[in-house]
Coordinates of N, CA and C and ligand atoms in Angstrom, one line a residue:
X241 N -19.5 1.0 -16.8 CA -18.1 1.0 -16.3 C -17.9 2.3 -15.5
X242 N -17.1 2.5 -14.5 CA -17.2 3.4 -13.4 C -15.6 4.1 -13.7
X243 N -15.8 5.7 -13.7 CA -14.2 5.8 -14.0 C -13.3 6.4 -13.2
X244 N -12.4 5.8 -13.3 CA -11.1 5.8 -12.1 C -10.2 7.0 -12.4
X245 N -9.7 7.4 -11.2 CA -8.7 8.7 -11.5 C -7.5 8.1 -10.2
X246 N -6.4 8.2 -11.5 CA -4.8 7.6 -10.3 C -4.3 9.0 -9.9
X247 N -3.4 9.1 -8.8 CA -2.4 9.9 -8.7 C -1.1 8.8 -9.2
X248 N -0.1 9.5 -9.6 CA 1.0 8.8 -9.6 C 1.3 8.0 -10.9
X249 N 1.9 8.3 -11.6 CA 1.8 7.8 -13.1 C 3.5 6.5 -12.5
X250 N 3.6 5.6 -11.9 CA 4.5 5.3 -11.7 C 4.2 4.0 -11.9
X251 N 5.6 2.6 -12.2 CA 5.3 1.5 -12.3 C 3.9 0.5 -11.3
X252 N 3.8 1.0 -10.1 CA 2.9 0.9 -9.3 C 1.6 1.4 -10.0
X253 N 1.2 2.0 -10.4 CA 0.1 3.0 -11.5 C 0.1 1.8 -12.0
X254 N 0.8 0.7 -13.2 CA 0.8 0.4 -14.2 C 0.1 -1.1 -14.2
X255 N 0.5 -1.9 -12.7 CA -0.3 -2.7 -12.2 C -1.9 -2.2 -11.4
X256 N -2.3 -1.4 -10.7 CA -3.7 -1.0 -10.9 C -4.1 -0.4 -12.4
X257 N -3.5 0.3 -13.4 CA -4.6 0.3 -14.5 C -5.1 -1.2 -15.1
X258 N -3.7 -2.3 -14.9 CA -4.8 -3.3 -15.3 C -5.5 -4.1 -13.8
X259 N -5.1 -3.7 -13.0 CA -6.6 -4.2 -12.5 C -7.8 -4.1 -12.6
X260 N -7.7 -2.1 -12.7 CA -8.7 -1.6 -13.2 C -9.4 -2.2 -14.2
X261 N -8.8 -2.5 -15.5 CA -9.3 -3.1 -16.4 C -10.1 -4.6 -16.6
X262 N -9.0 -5.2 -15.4 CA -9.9 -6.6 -15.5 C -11.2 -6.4 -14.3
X263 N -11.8 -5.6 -13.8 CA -12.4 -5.3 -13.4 C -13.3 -4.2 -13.6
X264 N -14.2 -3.5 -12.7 CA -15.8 -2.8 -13.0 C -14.9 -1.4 -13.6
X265 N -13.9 -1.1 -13.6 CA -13.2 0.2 -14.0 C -12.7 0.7 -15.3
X266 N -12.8 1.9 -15.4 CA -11.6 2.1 -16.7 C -11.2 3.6 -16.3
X267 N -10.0 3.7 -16.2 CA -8.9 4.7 -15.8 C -9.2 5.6 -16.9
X268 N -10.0 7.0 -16.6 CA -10.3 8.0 -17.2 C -9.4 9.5 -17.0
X269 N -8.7 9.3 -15.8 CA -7.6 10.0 -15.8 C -6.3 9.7 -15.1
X270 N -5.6 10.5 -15.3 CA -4.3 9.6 -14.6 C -3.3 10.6 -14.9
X271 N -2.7 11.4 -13.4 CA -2.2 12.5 -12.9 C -0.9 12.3 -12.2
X272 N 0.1 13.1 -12.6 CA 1.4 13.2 -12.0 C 1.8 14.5 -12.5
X273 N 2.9 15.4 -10.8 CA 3.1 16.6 -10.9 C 4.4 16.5 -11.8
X274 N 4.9 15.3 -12.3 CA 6.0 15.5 -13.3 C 6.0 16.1 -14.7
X275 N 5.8 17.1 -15.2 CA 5.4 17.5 -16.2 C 6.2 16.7 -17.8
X276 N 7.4 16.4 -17.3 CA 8.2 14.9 -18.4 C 7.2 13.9 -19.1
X277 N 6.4 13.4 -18.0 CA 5.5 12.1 -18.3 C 4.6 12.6 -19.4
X278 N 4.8 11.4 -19.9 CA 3.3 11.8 -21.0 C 1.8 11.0 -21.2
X279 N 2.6 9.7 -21.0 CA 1.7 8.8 -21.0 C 2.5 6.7 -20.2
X280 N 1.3 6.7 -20.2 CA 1.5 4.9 -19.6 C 0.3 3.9 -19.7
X281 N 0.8 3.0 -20.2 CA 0.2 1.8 -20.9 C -0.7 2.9 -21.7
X282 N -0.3 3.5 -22.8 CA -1.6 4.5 -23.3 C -2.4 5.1 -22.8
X283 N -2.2 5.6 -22.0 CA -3.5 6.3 -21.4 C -2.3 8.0 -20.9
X284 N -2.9 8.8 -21.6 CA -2.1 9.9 -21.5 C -2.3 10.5 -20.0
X285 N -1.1 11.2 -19.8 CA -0.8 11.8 -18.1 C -1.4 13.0 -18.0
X286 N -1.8 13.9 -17.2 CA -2.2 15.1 -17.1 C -1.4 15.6 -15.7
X287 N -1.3 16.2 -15.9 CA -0.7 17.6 -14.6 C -1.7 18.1 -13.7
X288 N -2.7 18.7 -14.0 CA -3.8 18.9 -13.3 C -5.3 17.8 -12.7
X289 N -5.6 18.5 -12.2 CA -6.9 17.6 -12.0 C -8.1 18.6 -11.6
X290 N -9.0 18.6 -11.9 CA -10.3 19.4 -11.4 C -10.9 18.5 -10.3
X291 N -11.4 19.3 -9.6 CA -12.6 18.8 -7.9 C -13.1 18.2 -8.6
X292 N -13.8 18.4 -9.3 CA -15.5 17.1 -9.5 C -15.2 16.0 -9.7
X293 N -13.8 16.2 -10.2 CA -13.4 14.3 -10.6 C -13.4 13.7 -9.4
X294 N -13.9 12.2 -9.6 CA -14.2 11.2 -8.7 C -13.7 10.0 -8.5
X295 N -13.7 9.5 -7.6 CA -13.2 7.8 -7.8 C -11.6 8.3 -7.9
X296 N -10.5 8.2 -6.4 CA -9.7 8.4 -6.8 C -8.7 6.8 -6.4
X297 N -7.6 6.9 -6.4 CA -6.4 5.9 -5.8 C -5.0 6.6 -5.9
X298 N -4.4 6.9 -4.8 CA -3.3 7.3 -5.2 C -2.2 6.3 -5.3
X299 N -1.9 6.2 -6.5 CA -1.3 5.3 -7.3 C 0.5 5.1 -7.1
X300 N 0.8 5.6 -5.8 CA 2.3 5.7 -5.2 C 2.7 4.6 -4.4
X301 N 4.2 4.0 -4.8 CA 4.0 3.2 -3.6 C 5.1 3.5 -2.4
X302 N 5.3 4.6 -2.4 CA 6.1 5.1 -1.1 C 4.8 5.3 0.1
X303 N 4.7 4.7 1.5 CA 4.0 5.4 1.7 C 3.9 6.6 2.5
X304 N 5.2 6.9 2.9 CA 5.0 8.9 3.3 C 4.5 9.3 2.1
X305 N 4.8 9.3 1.0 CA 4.5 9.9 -0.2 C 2.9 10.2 -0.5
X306 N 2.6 8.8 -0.4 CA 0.9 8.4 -0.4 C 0.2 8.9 0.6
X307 N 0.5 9.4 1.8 CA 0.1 9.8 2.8 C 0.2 11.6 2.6
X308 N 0.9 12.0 2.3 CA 1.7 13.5 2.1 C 0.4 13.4 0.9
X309 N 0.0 13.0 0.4 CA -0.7 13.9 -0.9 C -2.4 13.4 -0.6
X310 N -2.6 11.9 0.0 CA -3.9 12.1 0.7 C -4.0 13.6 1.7
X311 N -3.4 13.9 2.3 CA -3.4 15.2 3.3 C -3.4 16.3 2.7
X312 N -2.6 16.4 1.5 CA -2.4 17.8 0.7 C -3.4 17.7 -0.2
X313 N -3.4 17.6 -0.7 CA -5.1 17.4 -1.9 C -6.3 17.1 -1.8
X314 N -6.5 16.3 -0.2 CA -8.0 16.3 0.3 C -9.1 15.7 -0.7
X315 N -9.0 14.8 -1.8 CA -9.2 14.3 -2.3 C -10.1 13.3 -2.2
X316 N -11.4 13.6 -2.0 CA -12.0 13.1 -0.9 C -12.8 11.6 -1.3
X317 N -13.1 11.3 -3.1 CA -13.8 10.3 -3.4 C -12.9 9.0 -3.5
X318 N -12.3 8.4 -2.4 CA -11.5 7.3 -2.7 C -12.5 6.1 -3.5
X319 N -11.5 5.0 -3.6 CA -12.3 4.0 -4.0 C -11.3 2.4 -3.9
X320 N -11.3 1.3 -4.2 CA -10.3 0.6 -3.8 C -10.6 -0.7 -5.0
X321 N -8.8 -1.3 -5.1 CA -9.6 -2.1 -6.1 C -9.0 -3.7 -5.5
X322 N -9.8 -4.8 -6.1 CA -8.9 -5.9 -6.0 C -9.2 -6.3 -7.1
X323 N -8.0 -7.2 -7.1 CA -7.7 -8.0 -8.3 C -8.8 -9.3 -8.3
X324 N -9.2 -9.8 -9.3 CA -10.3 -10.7 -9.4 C -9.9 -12.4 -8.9
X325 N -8.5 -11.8 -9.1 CA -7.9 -13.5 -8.7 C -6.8 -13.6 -7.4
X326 N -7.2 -12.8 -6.3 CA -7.4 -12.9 -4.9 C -8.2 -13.4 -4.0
X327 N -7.9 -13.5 -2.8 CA -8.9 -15.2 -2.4 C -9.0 -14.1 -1.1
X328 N -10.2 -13.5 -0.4 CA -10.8 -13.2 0.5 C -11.8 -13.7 1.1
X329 N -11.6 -14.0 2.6 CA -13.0 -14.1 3.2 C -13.6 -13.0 3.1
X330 N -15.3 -14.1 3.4 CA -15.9 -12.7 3.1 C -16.1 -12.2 4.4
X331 N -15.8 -12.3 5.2 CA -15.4 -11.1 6.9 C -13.8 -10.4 6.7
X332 N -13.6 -10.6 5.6 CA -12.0 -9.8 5.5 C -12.9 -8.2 5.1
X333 N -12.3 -7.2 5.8 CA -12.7 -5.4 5.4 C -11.5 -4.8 5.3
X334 N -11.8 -4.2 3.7 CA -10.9 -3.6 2.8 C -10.9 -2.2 2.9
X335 N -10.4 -1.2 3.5 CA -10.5 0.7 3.4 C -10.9 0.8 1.9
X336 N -10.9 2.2 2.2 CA -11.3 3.0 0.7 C -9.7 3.0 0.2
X337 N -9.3 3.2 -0.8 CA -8.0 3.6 -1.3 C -7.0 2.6 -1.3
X338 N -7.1 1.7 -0.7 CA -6.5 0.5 -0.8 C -6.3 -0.8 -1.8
X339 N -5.5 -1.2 -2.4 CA -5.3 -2.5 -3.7 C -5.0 -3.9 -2.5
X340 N -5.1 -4.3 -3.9 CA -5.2 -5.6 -3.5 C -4.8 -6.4 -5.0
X341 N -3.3 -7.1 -4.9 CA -2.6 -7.5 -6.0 C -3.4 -8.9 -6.7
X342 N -3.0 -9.4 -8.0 CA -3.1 -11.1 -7.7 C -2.8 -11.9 -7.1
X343 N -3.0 -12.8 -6.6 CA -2.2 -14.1 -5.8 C -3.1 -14.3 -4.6
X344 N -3.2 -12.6 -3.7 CA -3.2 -12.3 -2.4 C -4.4 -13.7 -1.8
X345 N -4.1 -13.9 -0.4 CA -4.5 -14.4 0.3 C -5.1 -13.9 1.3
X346 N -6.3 -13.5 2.0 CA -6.6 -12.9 3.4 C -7.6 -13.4 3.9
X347 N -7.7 -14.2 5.1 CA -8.8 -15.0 6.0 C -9.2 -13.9 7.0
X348 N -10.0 -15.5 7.7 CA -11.4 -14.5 8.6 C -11.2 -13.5 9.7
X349 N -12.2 -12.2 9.1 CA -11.9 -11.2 10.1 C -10.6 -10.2 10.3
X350 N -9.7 -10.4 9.2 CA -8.9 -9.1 8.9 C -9.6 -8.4 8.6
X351 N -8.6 -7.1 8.7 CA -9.0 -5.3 8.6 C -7.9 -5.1 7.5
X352 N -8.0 -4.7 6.5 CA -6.8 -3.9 6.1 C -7.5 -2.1 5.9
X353 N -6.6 -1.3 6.7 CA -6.9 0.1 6.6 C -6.9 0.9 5.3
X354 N -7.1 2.5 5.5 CA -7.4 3.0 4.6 C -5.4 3.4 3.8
X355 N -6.0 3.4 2.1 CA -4.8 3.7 1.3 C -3.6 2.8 1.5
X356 N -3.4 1.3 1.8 CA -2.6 0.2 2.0 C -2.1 -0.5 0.4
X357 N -1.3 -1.1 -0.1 CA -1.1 -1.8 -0.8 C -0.9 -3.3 0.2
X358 N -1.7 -4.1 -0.9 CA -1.4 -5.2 -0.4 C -1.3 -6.5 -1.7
X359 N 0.6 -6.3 -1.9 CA 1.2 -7.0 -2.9 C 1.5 -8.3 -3.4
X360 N 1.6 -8.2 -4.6 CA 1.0 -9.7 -5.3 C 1.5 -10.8 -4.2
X361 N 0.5 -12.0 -4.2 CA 0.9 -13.1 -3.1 C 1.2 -13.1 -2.2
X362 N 0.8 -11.8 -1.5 CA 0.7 -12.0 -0.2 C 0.1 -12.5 0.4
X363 N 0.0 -13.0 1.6 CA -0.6 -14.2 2.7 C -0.8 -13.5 3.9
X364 N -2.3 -13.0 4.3 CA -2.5 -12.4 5.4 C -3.4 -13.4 6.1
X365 N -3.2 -14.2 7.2 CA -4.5 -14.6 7.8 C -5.2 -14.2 8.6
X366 N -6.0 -15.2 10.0 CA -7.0 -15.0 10.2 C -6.6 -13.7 11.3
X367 N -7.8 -12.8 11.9 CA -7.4 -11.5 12.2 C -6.6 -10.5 12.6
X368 N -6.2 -10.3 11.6 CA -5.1 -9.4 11.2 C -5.0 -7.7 11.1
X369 N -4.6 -7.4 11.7 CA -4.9 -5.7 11.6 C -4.0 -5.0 10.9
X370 N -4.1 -4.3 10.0 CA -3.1 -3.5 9.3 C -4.0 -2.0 9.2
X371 N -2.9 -1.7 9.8 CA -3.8 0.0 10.0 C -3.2 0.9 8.5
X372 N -3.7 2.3 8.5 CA -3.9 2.6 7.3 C -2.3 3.0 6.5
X373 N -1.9 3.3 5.5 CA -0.9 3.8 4.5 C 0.1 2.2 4.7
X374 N 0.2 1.1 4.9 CA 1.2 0.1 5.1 C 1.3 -0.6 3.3
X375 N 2.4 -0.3 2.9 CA 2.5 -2.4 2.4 C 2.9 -3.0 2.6
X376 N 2.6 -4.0 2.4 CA 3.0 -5.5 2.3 C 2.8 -5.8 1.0
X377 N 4.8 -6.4 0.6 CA 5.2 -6.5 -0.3 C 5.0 -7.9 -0.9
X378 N 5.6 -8.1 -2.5 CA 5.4 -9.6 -3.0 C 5.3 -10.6 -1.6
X379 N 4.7 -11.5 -1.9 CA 5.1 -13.3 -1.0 C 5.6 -12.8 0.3
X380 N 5.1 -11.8 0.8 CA 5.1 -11.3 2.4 C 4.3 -12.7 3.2
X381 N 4.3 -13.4 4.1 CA 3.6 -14.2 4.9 C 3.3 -14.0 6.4
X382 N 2.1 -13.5 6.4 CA 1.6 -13.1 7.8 C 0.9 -14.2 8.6
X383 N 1.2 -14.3 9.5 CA 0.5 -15.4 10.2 C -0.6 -15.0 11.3
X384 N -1.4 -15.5 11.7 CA -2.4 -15.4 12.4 C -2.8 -14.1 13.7
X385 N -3.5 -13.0 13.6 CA -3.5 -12.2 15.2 C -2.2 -11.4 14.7
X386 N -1.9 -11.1 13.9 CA -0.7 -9.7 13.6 C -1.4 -8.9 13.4
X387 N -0.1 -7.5 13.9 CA -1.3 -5.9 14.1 C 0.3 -5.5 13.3
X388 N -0.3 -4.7 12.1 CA 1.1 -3.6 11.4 C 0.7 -1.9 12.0
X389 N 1.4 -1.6 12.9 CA 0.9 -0.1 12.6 C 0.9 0.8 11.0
X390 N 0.5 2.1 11.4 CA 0.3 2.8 10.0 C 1.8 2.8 9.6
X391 N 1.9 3.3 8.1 CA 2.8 3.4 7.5 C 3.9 2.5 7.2
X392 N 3.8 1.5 7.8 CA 5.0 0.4 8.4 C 5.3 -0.2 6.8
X393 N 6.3 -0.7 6.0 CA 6.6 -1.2 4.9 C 7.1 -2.7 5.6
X394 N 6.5 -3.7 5.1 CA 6.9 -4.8 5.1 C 7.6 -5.5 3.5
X395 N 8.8 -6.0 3.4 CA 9.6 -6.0 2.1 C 9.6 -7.4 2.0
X396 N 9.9 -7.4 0.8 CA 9.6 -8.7 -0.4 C 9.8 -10.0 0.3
X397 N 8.9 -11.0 0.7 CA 9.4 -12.1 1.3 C 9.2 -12.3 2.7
X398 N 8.9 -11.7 3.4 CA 9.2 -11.5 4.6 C 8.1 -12.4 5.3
X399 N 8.4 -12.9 6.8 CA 7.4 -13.7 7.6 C 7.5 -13.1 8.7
X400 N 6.2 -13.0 9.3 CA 5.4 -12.4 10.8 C 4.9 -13.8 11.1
X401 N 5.3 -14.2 12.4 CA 4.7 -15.3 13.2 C 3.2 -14.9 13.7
X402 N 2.5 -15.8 14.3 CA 1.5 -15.4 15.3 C 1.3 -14.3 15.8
X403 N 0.6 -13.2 16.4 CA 0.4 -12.6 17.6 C 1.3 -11.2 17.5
X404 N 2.3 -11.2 16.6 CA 3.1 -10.2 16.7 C 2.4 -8.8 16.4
X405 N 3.7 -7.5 17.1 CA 3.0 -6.0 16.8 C 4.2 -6.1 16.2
X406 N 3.7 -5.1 15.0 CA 4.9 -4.3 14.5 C 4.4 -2.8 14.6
X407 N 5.1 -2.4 14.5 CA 4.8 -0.4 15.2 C 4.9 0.1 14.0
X408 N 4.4 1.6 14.2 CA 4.1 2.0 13.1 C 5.5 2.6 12.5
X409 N 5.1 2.9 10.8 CA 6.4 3.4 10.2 C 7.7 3.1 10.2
X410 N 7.5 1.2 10.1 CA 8.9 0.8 10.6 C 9.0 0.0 9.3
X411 N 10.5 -0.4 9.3 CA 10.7 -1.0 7.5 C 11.1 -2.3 8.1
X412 N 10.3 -3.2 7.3 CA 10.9 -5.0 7.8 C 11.9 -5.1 6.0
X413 N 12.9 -5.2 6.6 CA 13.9 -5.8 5.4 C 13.1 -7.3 4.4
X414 N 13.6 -7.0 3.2 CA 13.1 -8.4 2.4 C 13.7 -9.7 3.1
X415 N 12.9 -10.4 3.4 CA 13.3 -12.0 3.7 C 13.5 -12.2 5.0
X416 N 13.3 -11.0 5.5 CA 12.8 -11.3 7.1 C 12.1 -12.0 8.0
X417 N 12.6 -12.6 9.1 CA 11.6 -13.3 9.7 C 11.4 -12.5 11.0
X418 N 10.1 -12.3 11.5 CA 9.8 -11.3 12.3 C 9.1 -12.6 14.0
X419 N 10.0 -12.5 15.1 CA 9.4 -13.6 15.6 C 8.9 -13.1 17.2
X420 N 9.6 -11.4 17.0 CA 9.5 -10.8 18.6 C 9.0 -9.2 17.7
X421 N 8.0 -8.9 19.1 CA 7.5 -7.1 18.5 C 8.5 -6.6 18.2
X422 N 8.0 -5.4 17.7 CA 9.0 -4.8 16.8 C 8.2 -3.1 16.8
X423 N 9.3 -2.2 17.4 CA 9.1 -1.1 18.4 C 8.8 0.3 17.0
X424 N 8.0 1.3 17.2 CA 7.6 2.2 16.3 C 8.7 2.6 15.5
X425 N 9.3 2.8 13.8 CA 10.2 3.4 13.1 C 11.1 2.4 13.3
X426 N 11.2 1.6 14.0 CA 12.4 0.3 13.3 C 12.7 -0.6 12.0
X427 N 13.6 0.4 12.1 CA 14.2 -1.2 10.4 C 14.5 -2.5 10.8
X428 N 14.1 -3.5 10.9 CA 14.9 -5.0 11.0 C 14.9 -5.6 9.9
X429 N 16.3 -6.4 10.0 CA 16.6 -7.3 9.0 C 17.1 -8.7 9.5
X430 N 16.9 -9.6 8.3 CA 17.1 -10.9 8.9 C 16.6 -12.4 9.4
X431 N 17.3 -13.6 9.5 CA 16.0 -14.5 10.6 C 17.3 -15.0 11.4
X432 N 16.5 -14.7 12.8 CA 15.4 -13.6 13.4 C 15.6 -12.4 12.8
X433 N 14.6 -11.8 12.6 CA 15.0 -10.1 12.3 C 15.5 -9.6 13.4
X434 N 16.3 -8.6 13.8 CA 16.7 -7.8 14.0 C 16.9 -6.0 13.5
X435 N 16.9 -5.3 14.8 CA 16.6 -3.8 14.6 C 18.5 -3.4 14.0
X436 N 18.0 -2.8 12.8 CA 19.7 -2.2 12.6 C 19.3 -0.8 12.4
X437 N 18.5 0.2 12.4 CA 18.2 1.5 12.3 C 16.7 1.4 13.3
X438 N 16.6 2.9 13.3 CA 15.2 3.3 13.8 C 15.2 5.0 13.7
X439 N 13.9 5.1 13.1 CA 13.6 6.5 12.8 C 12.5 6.6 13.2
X440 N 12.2 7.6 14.6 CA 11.6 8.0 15.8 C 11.2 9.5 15.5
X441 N 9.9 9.8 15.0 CA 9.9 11.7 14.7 C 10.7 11.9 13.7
X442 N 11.1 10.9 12.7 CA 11.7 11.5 10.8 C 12.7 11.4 11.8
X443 N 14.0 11.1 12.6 CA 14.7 11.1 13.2 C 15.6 9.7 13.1
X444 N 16.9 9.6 12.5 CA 17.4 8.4 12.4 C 18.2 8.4 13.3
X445 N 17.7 7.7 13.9 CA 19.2 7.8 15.4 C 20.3 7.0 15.6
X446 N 20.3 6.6 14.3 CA 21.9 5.9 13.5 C 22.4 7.2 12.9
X447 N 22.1 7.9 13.2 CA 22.8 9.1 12.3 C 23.5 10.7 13.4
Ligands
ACO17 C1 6.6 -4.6 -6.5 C2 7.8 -4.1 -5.7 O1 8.8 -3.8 -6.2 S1 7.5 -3.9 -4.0 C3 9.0 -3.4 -3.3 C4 9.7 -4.5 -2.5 N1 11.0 -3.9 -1.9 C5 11.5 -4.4 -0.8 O2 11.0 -5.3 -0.3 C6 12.7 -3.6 -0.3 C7 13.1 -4.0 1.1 N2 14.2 -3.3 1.5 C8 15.3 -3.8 2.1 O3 15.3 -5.1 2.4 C9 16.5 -2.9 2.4 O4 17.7 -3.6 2.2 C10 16.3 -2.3 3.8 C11 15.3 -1.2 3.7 C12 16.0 -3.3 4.9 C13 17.7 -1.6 4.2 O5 18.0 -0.7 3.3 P1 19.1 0.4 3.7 O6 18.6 1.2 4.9 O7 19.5 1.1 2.5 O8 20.3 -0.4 4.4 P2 21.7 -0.9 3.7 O9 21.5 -1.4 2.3 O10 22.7 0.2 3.9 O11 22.1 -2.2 4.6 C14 22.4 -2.0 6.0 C15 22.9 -3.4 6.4 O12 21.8 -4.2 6.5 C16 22.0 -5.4 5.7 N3 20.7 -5.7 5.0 C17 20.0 -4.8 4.3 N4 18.9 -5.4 3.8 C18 18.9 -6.6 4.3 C19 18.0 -7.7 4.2 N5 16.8 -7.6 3.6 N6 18.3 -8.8 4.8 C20 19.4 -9.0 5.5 N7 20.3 -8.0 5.7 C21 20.1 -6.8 5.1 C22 23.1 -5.0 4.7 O13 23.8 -6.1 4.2 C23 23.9 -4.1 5.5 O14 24.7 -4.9 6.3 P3 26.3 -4.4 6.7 O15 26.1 -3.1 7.4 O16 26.7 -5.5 7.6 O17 26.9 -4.3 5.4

């Protein structure tokens, strides 16, 4: 058994330790700068971490947050897990650092990039690009030839038709239906979605 080190002691943390478990892993440590935390699903928290430790995931599901601490900590032995009762082609490629929930669905010739969540029952089809730090949340449904830029949060429910770009770092509201691109740091909500914010350079220009 091969052992796993989380960042992030958070409800997200709690669904990878048991993936970990139903699978080649067992979570030997498990790290958050919250000094309060003590422990989750039994397995005690630590504050520190030493270099040599290996095999990591950072166990956050914000992803600036997830991003901000892959860069800050240089943390270099990623590793990735899926759930055993996900349904992948085998030409689907998975990054390092990246999950993969139960349910999930992904056909031929997707990419999903490095440090991505990709949430229970989601539905990615055939080549699909999702570049690195994105999730895609519960029962998201992607449809065929979609590209997410990095960081982009797609929310609970949501549908991408054929062919579409979404830009990077842009938030799709839950239950959205996405049927036209959708421009870098836009929030849309809705069917059709629609842009009701956009944050360009950390810049909300609703504000
Ligand atoms: C395992 C897990 O838990 S994974 C996590 C899954 N989480 C999600 O999917 C969360 C997705 N988040 C959302 O849908 C949020 O509502 C967001 C990000 C789209 C918007 O949040 P905020 O920026 O806080 O916007 P806010 O709540 O102020 O709403 C702004 C307007 O958009 C509307 N709106 C917000 N979200 C939605 C939505 N999903 N669908 C339709 N309209 C929406 C609001 O009603 C409001 O309209 P109004 O101005 O006419 O009153």
């Amino acid at each position: 058994m091969k052992e796993l080190y989380l960042f992030g002691a958070s409800g997200h943390a709690k669904v990878l330790i048991e993936i970990a478990e139903s699978t080649n892993w067992k979570v030997t440590g498990l790290v958050d700068d919250n000094a309060d935390l003590k422990s989750l699903l039994n397995i005690q928290i630590h504050n520190k971490f030493k270099a040599k430790d290996k095999y990591w995931i950072i166990s956050i599901g914000n992803n600036t947050i997830r991003k901000k601490i892959v860069e800050q900590f240089g943390l270099k032995e990623y590793t990735k897990l899926i759930h055993p009762k996900s349904s992948l082609s085998s030409s689907v490629n998975i990054d390092i650092g990246s999950v993969v929930m139960a349910g999930v669905s992904i056909n031929s010739e997707s990419k999903i990039g490095k440090h991505c969540i990709i949430n229970t029952n989601a539905s990615i089809d055939h080549d699909c690009k999702i570049e690195e730090f994105v999730h895609i949340s519960p029962n998201v449904g992607i449809a065929g030839n979609v590209k997410i830029g990095e960081g982009t949060h797609i929310g609970i429910g949501a549908n991408i038709i054929q062919g579409i770009k979404v830009g990077k770092w842009c938030t799709i509201g839950a239950g959205a239906v996405i049927i036209r691109d959708v421009p870098d740091g836009a929030t849309v909500v809705g069917n059709p979605g629609k842009i009701i914010k956009s944050t360009i350079g950390g810049v909300d220009e609703n504000k």
